[in-house]
Coordinates of C-alpha atoms and ligand atoms in Angstrom, one line a residue:
M1 CA -81.7 -28.7 1.2
T2 CA -79.5 -25.8 1.8
V3 CA -77.0 -23.6 -0.6
S4 CA -73.6 -23.6 0.6
G5 CA -71.7 -20.2 0.8
A6 CA -70.7 -18.5 -1.8
K7 CA -67.2 -19.5 -3.5
N8 CA -66.5 -16.0 -5.3
A9 CA -67.4 -14.3 -2.4
V10 CA -65.3 -15.9 0.0
L11 CA -61.8 -15.8 -2.5
P12 CA -61.6 -12.3 -2.3
I13 CA -62.8 -11.9 1.4
M14 CA -60.0 -14.4 2.2
A15 CA -57.7 -12.1 0.5
A16 CA -59.2 -9.0 2.0
C17 CA -58.3 -10.3 5.4
L18 CA -54.6 -9.6 4.6
L19 CA -55.4 -5.8 5.1
S20 CA -55.3 -6.2 9.1
D21 CA -52.9 -7.9 11.0
E22 CA -55.7 -9.1 13.2
P23 CA -57.5 -12.5 12.6
S24 CA -60.6 -12.9 10.9
I25 CA -63.4 -15.3 11.3
I26 CA -65.2 -16.4 8.1
D27 CA -68.1 -18.2 8.4
N28 CA -70.2 -20.5 5.9
V29 CA -67.0 -21.2 3.7
P30 CA -67.7 -23.9 1.2
H31 CA -65.4 -26.9 1.0
V32 CA -64.1 -26.6 -2.6
T33 CA -60.8 -27.0 -3.7
D34 CA -60.5 -22.9 -4.7
V35 CA -60.7 -22.1 -1.1
V36 CA -57.5 -25.0 -0.3
T37 CA -55.7 -23.0 -3.2
M38 CA -56.6 -19.5 -1.5
M39 CA -55.5 -21.0 1.9
E40 CA -52.1 -22.0 0.0
I41 CA -51.7 -18.8 -1.5
L42 CA -52.0 -16.9 2.1
R43 CA -49.8 -19.6 3.5
R44 CA -47.2 -18.6 1.1
L45 CA -47.5 -15.0 2.0
G46 CA -47.0 -15.7 5.5
A47 CA -50.4 -15.5 6.8
F48 CA -52.2 -18.7 8.6
G49 CA -55.4 -20.2 7.9
A50 CA -57.4 -22.9 9.5
L51 CA -60.7 -24.1 8.5
S52 CA -63.0 -26.3 10.9
G53 CA -66.2 -27.2 9.6
D54 CA -67.5 -24.2 7.5
R55 CA -65.5 -21.7 9.6
L56 CA -62.4 -20.4 8.5
T57 CA -59.7 -18.6 10.8
I58 CA -57.2 -16.2 8.9
T59 CA -54.3 -15.3 10.9
P60 CA -52.3 -12.6 8.9
G61 CA -50.0 -11.8 11.7
R62 CA -47.2 -9.7 10.2
F63 CA -47.0 -11.4 7.0
Q64 CA -44.1 -10.8 4.7
G65 CA -44.6 -12.2 1.5
T66 CA -45.4 -10.4 -1.4
V67 CA -45.3 -13.0 -4.2
A68 CA -48.3 -15.1 -5.6
P69 CA -46.3 -17.9 -7.5
Y70 CA -47.0 -19.4 -11.1
D71 CA -47.9 -22.7 -9.7
L72 CA -50.9 -21.4 -7.8
V73 CA -52.3 -18.7 -10.2
S74 CA -51.9 -21.2 -12.8
R75 CA -54.6 -23.3 -10.9
M76 CA -57.0 -20.4 -10.1
R77 CA -56.9 -17.3 -12.1
A78 CA -58.8 -15.7 -8.9
S79 CA -55.3 -15.5 -6.8
I80 CA -55.2 -12.2 -8.8
C81 CA -57.0 -10.5 -5.9
V82 CA -54.3 -10.5 -3.6
L83 CA -52.8 -7.8 -5.8
G84 CA -54.8 -5.1 -4.0
P85 CA -54.4 -6.1 -0.5
L86 CA -50.5 -6.6 -0.8
L87 CA -50.0 -3.1 -2.5
A88 CA -52.1 -1.6 0.4
R89 CA -50.2 -3.2 3.0
K90 CA -46.7 -4.0 1.6
G91 CA -46.5 -1.0 -0.9
K92 CA -45.2 -4.2 -3.3
A93 CA -46.8 -7.0 -5.2
Q94 CA -45.4 -10.0 -7.7
V95 CA -48.4 -11.8 -9.2
S96 CA -47.8 -14.4 -11.7
M97 CA -49.7 -13.0 -14.9
P98 CA -52.7 -15.4 -15.2
G99 CA -53.1 -16.0 -19.0
G100 CA -55.9 -17.2 -20.9
C101 CA -58.3 -20.0 -19.7
V102 CA -60.4 -22.5 -21.2
I103 CA -63.3 -20.2 -21.2
G104 CA -61.3 -17.6 -23.2
P105 CA -59.0 -14.8 -23.1
R106 CA -59.3 -13.0 -19.5
P107 CA -57.4 -9.9 -19.6
I108 CA -56.4 -7.9 -16.4
D109 CA -56.3 -4.5 -18.0
L110 CA -58.7 -2.8 -15.6
H111 CA -57.3 -4.2 -12.2
L112 CA -53.9 -2.6 -13.5
K113 CA -55.7 0.4 -14.5
G114 CA -57.3 1.0 -11.3
L115 CA -54.4 0.3 -9.1
Q116 CA -52.0 2.7 -11.6
A117 CA -54.9 5.4 -11.1
L118 CA -54.0 4.9 -7.0
G119 CA -50.5 5.5 -7.7
A120 CA -48.9 2.1 -8.4
S121 CA -46.4 1.5 -11.0
V122 CA -47.1 -1.9 -12.7
A123 CA -44.5 -3.5 -15.0
V124 CA -44.2 -7.0 -16.2
E125 CA -41.0 -9.4 -15.7
H126 CA -40.2 -12.8 -16.4
G127 CA -44.3 -13.8 -16.5
Y128 CA -44.9 -11.7 -13.2
L129 CA -46.5 -8.6 -12.6
V130 CA -44.9 -6.2 -10.6
A131 CA -46.7 -3.6 -9.1
E132 CA -45.2 -1.2 -6.3
A133 CA -46.5 2.0 -4.7
K134 CA -44.6 3.6 -1.6
Q135 CA -48.1 5.4 -1.1
L136 CA -51.5 4.6 -2.4
K137 CA -53.7 7.6 -2.9
G138 CA -57.4 7.8 -3.5
A139 CA -58.5 8.7 -7.0
R140 CA -61.3 9.1 -9.8
I141 CA -61.4 5.6 -11.8
H142 CA -63.5 4.6 -14.6
L143 CA -63.6 0.9 -14.7
G144 CA -65.7 0.0 -17.6
G145 CA -64.1 -2.2 -20.0
A146 CA -65.3 -3.5 -23.6
F147 CA -67.3 -6.3 -21.4
G148 CA -68.6 -4.0 -19.0
S149 CA -67.8 -3.8 -15.4
S150 CA -65.3 -6.4 -13.9
V151 CA -66.1 -8.0 -10.4
L152 CA -62.5 -8.9 -9.3
A153 CA -61.0 -5.5 -10.7
T154 CA -63.6 -3.5 -8.8
G155 CA -62.6 -6.0 -5.9
N156 CA -58.9 -5.6 -6.3
V157 CA -59.1 -1.4 -6.2
L158 CA -61.7 -1.5 -3.4
M159 CA -59.8 -3.2 -1.3
A160 CA -56.8 -1.1 -2.2
A161 CA -58.5 2.1 -1.8
T162 CA -59.7 1.2 2.0
L163 CA -56.4 2.1 3.3
A164 CA -55.4 4.6 0.3
P165 CA -55.4 8.3 2.1
G166 CA -58.3 10.2 0.4
T167 CA -61.4 9.5 -1.5
T168 CA -61.5 7.0 -4.3
L169 CA -64.2 6.8 -6.6
I170 CA -65.0 4.0 -8.8
E171 CA -67.1 4.5 -12.0
H172 CA -68.4 1.4 -13.4
A173 CA -68.0 -0.8 -10.8
A174 CA -69.4 -4.5 -11.0
C175 CA -72.7 -4.5 -9.1
E176 CA -72.7 -8.3 -8.5
P177 CA -73.6 -9.8 -4.9
E178 CA -70.4 -11.1 -4.2
V179 CA -68.6 -7.2 -4.7
V180 CA -71.5 -6.5 -2.0
D181 CA -70.6 -9.0 0.1
L182 CA -66.8 -8.1 0.0
A183 CA -68.1 -4.5 0.5
N184 CA -69.6 -5.6 3.5
F185 CA -66.9 -7.3 4.8
L186 CA -64.4 -4.2 4.3
I187 CA -66.8 -2.1 6.3
Q188 CA -67.3 -4.6 9.4
M189 CA -63.1 -4.3 9.1
G190 CA -63.4 -0.5 9.9
A191 CA -63.4 0.6 6.1
R192 CA -65.5 3.7 4.7
I193 CA -67.5 2.4 1.7
E194 CA -70.7 3.9 0.1
G195 CA -72.4 3.0 -3.2
H196 CA -71.7 -0.8 -3.5
G197 CA -74.4 -2.6 -4.9
G198 CA -74.4 0.2 -7.7
P199 CA -71.9 1.2 -10.3
L200 CA -70.4 4.3 -8.5
I201 CA -68.3 3.2 -5.2
R202 CA -67.4 5.5 -3.0
V203 CA -64.4 5.0 -0.5
E204 CA -62.7 7.0 2.3
G205 CA -59.3 6.0 2.9
V206 CA -58.7 4.9 6.6
S207 CA -55.3 4.3 8.3
A208 CA -56.1 0.6 9.7
L209 CA -58.3 -2.2 9.5
H210 CA -59.3 -4.7 12.0
G211 CA -60.2 -8.4 12.4
V212 CA -64.0 -9.4 12.1
T213 CA -66.4 -12.4 12.3
Y214 CA -68.4 -12.2 9.0
R215 CA -70.4 -14.8 7.8
I216 CA -70.7 -15.4 3.8
I217 CA -73.9 -15.1 1.3
P218 CA -75.1 -18.3 -0.1
D219 CA -73.8 -19.3 -3.4
R220 CA -76.4 -17.9 -6.3
I221 CA -74.5 -20.1 -9.2
E222 CA -75.0 -23.3 -7.0
A223 CA -78.5 -22.1 -6.0
G224 CA -79.2 -21.9 -9.9
T225 CA -77.6 -24.5 -10.6
L226 CA -80.1 -26.8 -8.6
M227 CA -82.9 -24.7 -9.6
I228 CA -82.2 -25.9 -13.5
A229 CA -81.8 -29.3 -12.2
A230 CA -85.1 -29.5 -10.8
A231 CA -86.4 -28.2 -14.3
I232 CA -84.9 -30.6 -16.3
V233 CA -86.0 -33.4 -14.4
G234 CA -89.9 -32.0 -13.6
G235 CA -89.0 -32.3 -10.0
D236 CA -90.2 -30.4 -6.8
L237 CA -87.3 -28.9 -5.0
V238 CA -86.9 -26.6 -2.5
I239 CA -83.6 -24.8 -2.1
D240 CA -83.1 -23.1 1.6
G241 CA -81.0 -19.8 1.3
A242 CA -81.7 -19.2 -2.3
R243 CA -82.3 -15.5 -2.2
A244 CA -84.6 -14.2 -4.8
E245 CA -82.8 -10.9 -5.2
H246 CA -79.6 -12.4 -6.0
L247 CA -81.5 -14.6 -8.9
G248 CA -84.0 -12.1 -10.6
A249 CA -82.7 -13.0 -14.4
V250 CA -82.7 -16.5 -13.6
I251 CA -86.3 -16.7 -11.8
D252 CA -87.6 -14.7 -14.9
K253 CA -86.0 -16.8 -17.5
L254 CA -87.4 -20.1 -15.8
C255 CA -90.9 -18.6 -15.4
E256 CA -90.7 -17.9 -19.0
A257 CA -89.6 -21.2 -20.0
N258 CA -92.7 -22.4 -17.8
V259 CA -91.0 -23.6 -14.6
Q260 CA -92.8 -22.2 -11.2
V261 CA -90.9 -20.1 -8.9
E262 CA -92.1 -19.6 -5.3
K263 CA -90.3 -17.0 -2.9
L264 CA -90.8 -18.4 0.6
N265 CA -89.3 -17.3 3.6
G266 CA -85.5 -17.5 3.3
S267 CA -86.0 -20.5 0.2
L268 CA -87.0 -20.9 -3.2
R269 CA -89.7 -23.6 -4.5
V270 CA -88.9 -24.7 -8.0
R271 CA -91.7 -26.9 -9.6
A272 CA -91.8 -28.2 -13.3
T273 CA -95.0 -29.5 -13.8
Q274 CA -94.9 -28.4 -17.6
P275 CA -92.7 -29.2 -20.9
V276 CA -90.0 -26.7 -20.4
R277 CA -90.5 -24.3 -23.2
A278 CA -87.5 -22.6 -25.1
V279 CA -86.5 -19.2 -24.2
D280 CA -83.6 -16.9 -25.4
I281 CA -81.1 -15.8 -23.0
T282 CA -78.2 -13.3 -22.9
T283 CA -76.0 -13.1 -20.2
L284 CA -74.6 -10.0 -18.8
P285 CA -73.2 -8.7 -15.7
F286 CA -75.6 -8.4 -12.4
P287 CA -78.3 -8.3 -12.8
G288 CA -78.4 -9.6 -16.3
F289 CA -78.4 -13.5 -16.6
P290 CA -75.1 -14.7 -15.1
T291 CA -72.6 -16.4 -17.7
D292 CA -71.7 -19.0 -14.6
L293 CA -75.3 -20.1 -15.3
Q294 CA -75.3 -20.5 -19.3
A295 CA -73.8 -24.1 -19.6
Q296 CA -76.5 -25.2 -17.3
M297 CA -79.3 -23.4 -19.0
M298 CA -78.0 -24.8 -22.4
A299 CA -78.6 -28.0 -20.9
L300 CA -82.2 -27.4 -20.0
M301 CA -82.7 -25.8 -23.4
A302 CA -81.3 -28.9 -24.9
V303 CA -84.4 -30.7 -23.9
S304 CA -86.9 -27.9 -24.1
Q305 CA -89.8 -27.5 -26.6
G306 CA -88.6 -24.9 -29.6
M307 CA -85.3 -23.4 -30.6
S308 CA -83.2 -21.1 -28.3
V309 CA -80.6 -18.7 -28.6
L310 CA -78.3 -18.1 -25.9
T311 CA -75.9 -15.1 -26.3
E312 CA -72.6 -14.8 -24.2
K313 CA -72.0 -11.1 -23.5
V314 CA -69.6 -11.8 -20.7
Y315 CA -67.2 -14.4 -22.1
P316 CA -67.8 -14.4 -25.8
E317 CA -65.7 -17.9 -25.9
R318 CA -67.5 -19.9 -23.1
F319 CA -69.0 -22.4 -25.3
M320 CA -66.4 -25.7 -24.2
H321 CA -69.8 -27.4 -23.4
I322 CA -71.2 -27.6 -26.6
S323 CA -69.3 -30.4 -28.1
E324 CA -69.8 -32.7 -24.9
L325 CA -73.9 -32.1 -25.0
S326 CA -73.6 -32.9 -28.5
R327 CA -72.0 -36.1 -27.7
M328 CA -75.1 -36.6 -25.7
G329 CA -77.6 -35.9 -28.8
A330 CA -78.2 -32.3 -28.3
S331 CA -78.7 -30.4 -31.5
I332 CA -76.6 -27.1 -31.0
A333 CA -75.2 -25.0 -33.5
R334 CA -72.6 -21.9 -32.4
E335 CA -72.4 -18.6 -34.4
G336 CA -69.9 -16.6 -32.9
A337 CA -70.6 -15.5 -29.5
S338 CA -74.4 -17.3 -29.8
A339 CA -75.5 -20.7 -29.5
I340 CA -78.7 -21.9 -31.2
V341 CA -80.1 -24.7 -29.5
R342 CA -82.9 -27.2 -30.9
G343 CA -84.6 -28.9 -28.1
V344 CA -84.3 -32.3 -28.6
A345 CA -87.4 -35.2 -27.1
R346 CA -84.5 -37.1 -25.0
L347 CA -80.5 -36.9 -24.8
S348 CA -79.1 -40.2 -24.5
G349 CA -76.3 -41.1 -21.8
A350 CA -72.8 -41.1 -22.7
P351 CA -69.2 -40.9 -21.2
V352 CA -68.3 -37.2 -21.4
T353 CA -65.5 -35.0 -19.9
A354 CA -66.0 -31.7 -18.2
P355 CA -63.8 -28.7 -19.6
D356 CA -64.3 -26.2 -16.9
L357 CA -66.5 -25.7 -14.0
R358 CA -70.0 -24.5 -14.9
A359 CA -69.7 -27.2 -17.8
S360 CA -69.2 -29.8 -15.2
A361 CA -72.3 -28.7 -13.7
A362 CA -74.3 -28.5 -16.9
L363 CA -73.2 -31.8 -17.9
I364 CA -74.7 -33.5 -14.8
L365 CA -77.6 -32.1 -15.6
A366 CA -77.7 -33.2 -19.1
G367 CA -77.1 -36.8 -17.7
M368 CA -79.7 -36.4 -15.3
A369 CA -82.3 -35.9 -18.2
A370 CA -80.7 -38.5 -20.4
D371 CA -81.6 -42.2 -20.7
N372 CA -79.1 -44.6 -19.5
Q373 CA -75.7 -43.6 -17.8
T374 CA -73.8 -40.6 -18.3
E375 CA -70.0 -41.1 -17.0
L376 CA -68.5 -37.9 -16.2
G377 CA -64.8 -37.3 -16.2
G378 CA -62.8 -34.1 -15.2
L379 CA -64.5 -34.3 -11.6
E380 CA -61.6 -31.6 -10.4
H381 CA -63.4 -29.0 -12.1
L382 CA -66.7 -29.6 -10.4
E383 CA -64.7 -29.8 -7.1
R384 CA -63.3 -26.4 -7.7
G385 CA -66.6 -24.7 -7.2
Y386 CA -69.3 -26.7 -5.6
H387 CA -69.8 -28.5 -2.6
D388 CA -71.5 -32.1 -2.4
L389 CA -73.4 -31.2 -5.5
E390 CA -74.1 -34.7 -6.0
R391 CA -75.7 -35.4 -2.5
K392 CA -78.1 -32.4 -3.5
L393 CA -79.1 -33.7 -6.4
V394 CA -80.0 -36.8 -5.0
S395 CA -83.0 -35.4 -3.4
L396 CA -84.5 -35.1 -6.8
G397 CA -84.8 -39.0 -7.3
V398 CA -81.5 -39.4 -9.8
E399 CA -79.0 -41.7 -9.1
L400 CA -75.3 -40.2 -8.7
E401 CA -72.6 -42.1 -7.9
R402 CA -68.9 -41.0 -7.4
I403 CA -66.8 -43.6 -8.8
S404 CA -63.4 -41.7 -8.4
S405 CA -62.1 -38.6 -7.8
N406 CA -58.8 -36.9 -9.4
T407 CA -58.1 -34.9 -6.4
Ligands
LIG1 N1 -62.2 -8.2 -18.3 C1 -61.5 -7.3 -19.0 N2 -60.4 -6.8 -18.5 C2 -60.2 -7.1 -17.1 C3 -61.0 -7.7 -16.5 C4 -62.2 -8.3 -17.2 O1 -61.6 -7.0 -20.2 O2 -59.1 -6.5 -16.6 C5 -63.3 -8.6 -19.0 C6 -63.5 -10.3 -19.1 O3 -62.7 -10.8 -19.8 C7 -65.0 -10.6 -19.2 C8 -65.5 -9.0 -18.1 O4 -64.6 -8.1 -18.3 O5 -65.1 -10.4 -20.3 C9 -66.2 -10.0 -17.0 O6 -64.8 -10.4 -16.5 P1 -64.8 -10.1 -14.8 O7 -63.3 -9.7 -14.4 O8 -66.0 -9.6 -14.1 O9 -64.5 -11.5 -14.5 P2 -63.7 -12.1 -13.0 O10 -64.0 -10.8 -11.9 O11 -62.5 -12.3 -13.6 C10 -65.4 -13.4 -12.0 C11 -65.9 -14.8 -11.4 C12 -66.3 -15.6 -12.6 C13 -67.2 -15.0 -13.4 C14 -66.9 -13.7 -13.8 C15 -68.3 -13.0 -14.3 C16 -64.5 -15.1 -9.3 C17 -63.4 -15.7 -8.7 N3 -64.5 -15.1 -10.7 O12 -64.4 -13.2 -12.8 O13 -66.6 -17.0 -11.9 O14 -67.6 -15.9 -14.4 O15 -66.9 -12.5 -12.3 O16 -69.4 -13.0 -13.7 O17 -65.3 -14.5 -8.7 C18 -66.9 -19.1 -12.1 O18 -66.8 -19.0 -11.1 O19 -67.3 -20.1 -12.8 C19 -66.2 -18.0 -12.6 C20 -65.6 -18.3 -14.1

């Protein structure tokens, strides 16, 4: 089966379309509700988006809007990535303050620091972030925070800097493949960017960007979820589109856990013929083990042989799934930013509710390894970021049925 396009790549790239008046065409767009929310944000700003199959055409025209409203930002924090393009094109952006979310506090200080360094003034008024700049100007910016680099702050500064006269140097830039995809999209639009994929990105401002046709990278988190699914049922799965270079830490940990991962041409084959061994995992910014696979890996460790420690170094509060996994018989104790998992011989199917997107996938994987039936509620979380996951999992021989949808 084939991995869909990356949700976390397409969202900032959709925002980047605002950097030009000309239409852009984005291919390999996943059918997930976060994309629909971003289309709605662009529509409210005065740009037009049309999705046909997996091709999305965005026509910014001479959009006039500068406000990303509360009802949409509260639905999806990634809405914040219109901040950079709006400032660059309109000299003004009003974006509802995102606040915390179920995976813990999610500050935006690095976004603000970066845009201020480029010359923007920023204030908070009536729950909205109001940023203004008559003219952005290239600058040297250190974007490292208490938890390392920030994916969307790097994206925001990168987008704003493309049209800022002079040179911008982003130090401690995020190195995630989704940042690289955004940079490649911007370069195709005419931006001058070097160093993306590394911690120091250099941007030379240009006066205008043009529309392009661009194909989104495969979703490494979906690919990783499918790899862990194969491991949890002792299956044998070929995942087309999964890129080994985006999944190094995941492949390494699965191999350490006794799961065989074979790199084929353009795909990965995952085979779990031996019992899965417990391994310790620490989430880190790329190329470290991704936080977006921590919950799924916890489901696997719950049925592994031995004891593992899973430590969150990106979102120290991202452990909402522990209580639901425990309801299925998992033995997990939380110690601060770590979870200590004692593998059990089997999980027992139960009604559970997904607290967030990645936890929803973890609970499905746990249900696949459990006896009897597991009924998962909160599917609206799953639909935010996974396209057709249940159909993809059926090829592993499990029975999955969608009874109803909340969206
Ligand atoms: N942080 C700050 N200040 C900031 C921004 C971030 O301290 O101004 C901290 C965060 O609190 C966190 C760390 O920096 O501790 C990294 O957060 P980051 O900014 O990189 O997260 P993000 O850009 O808001 C993206 C993904 C998340 C993913 C993280 C980390 C998108 C749309 N979202 O969020 O994806 O977990 O990077 O890789 O790209 C998901 O898909 O389920 C998801 C949550």
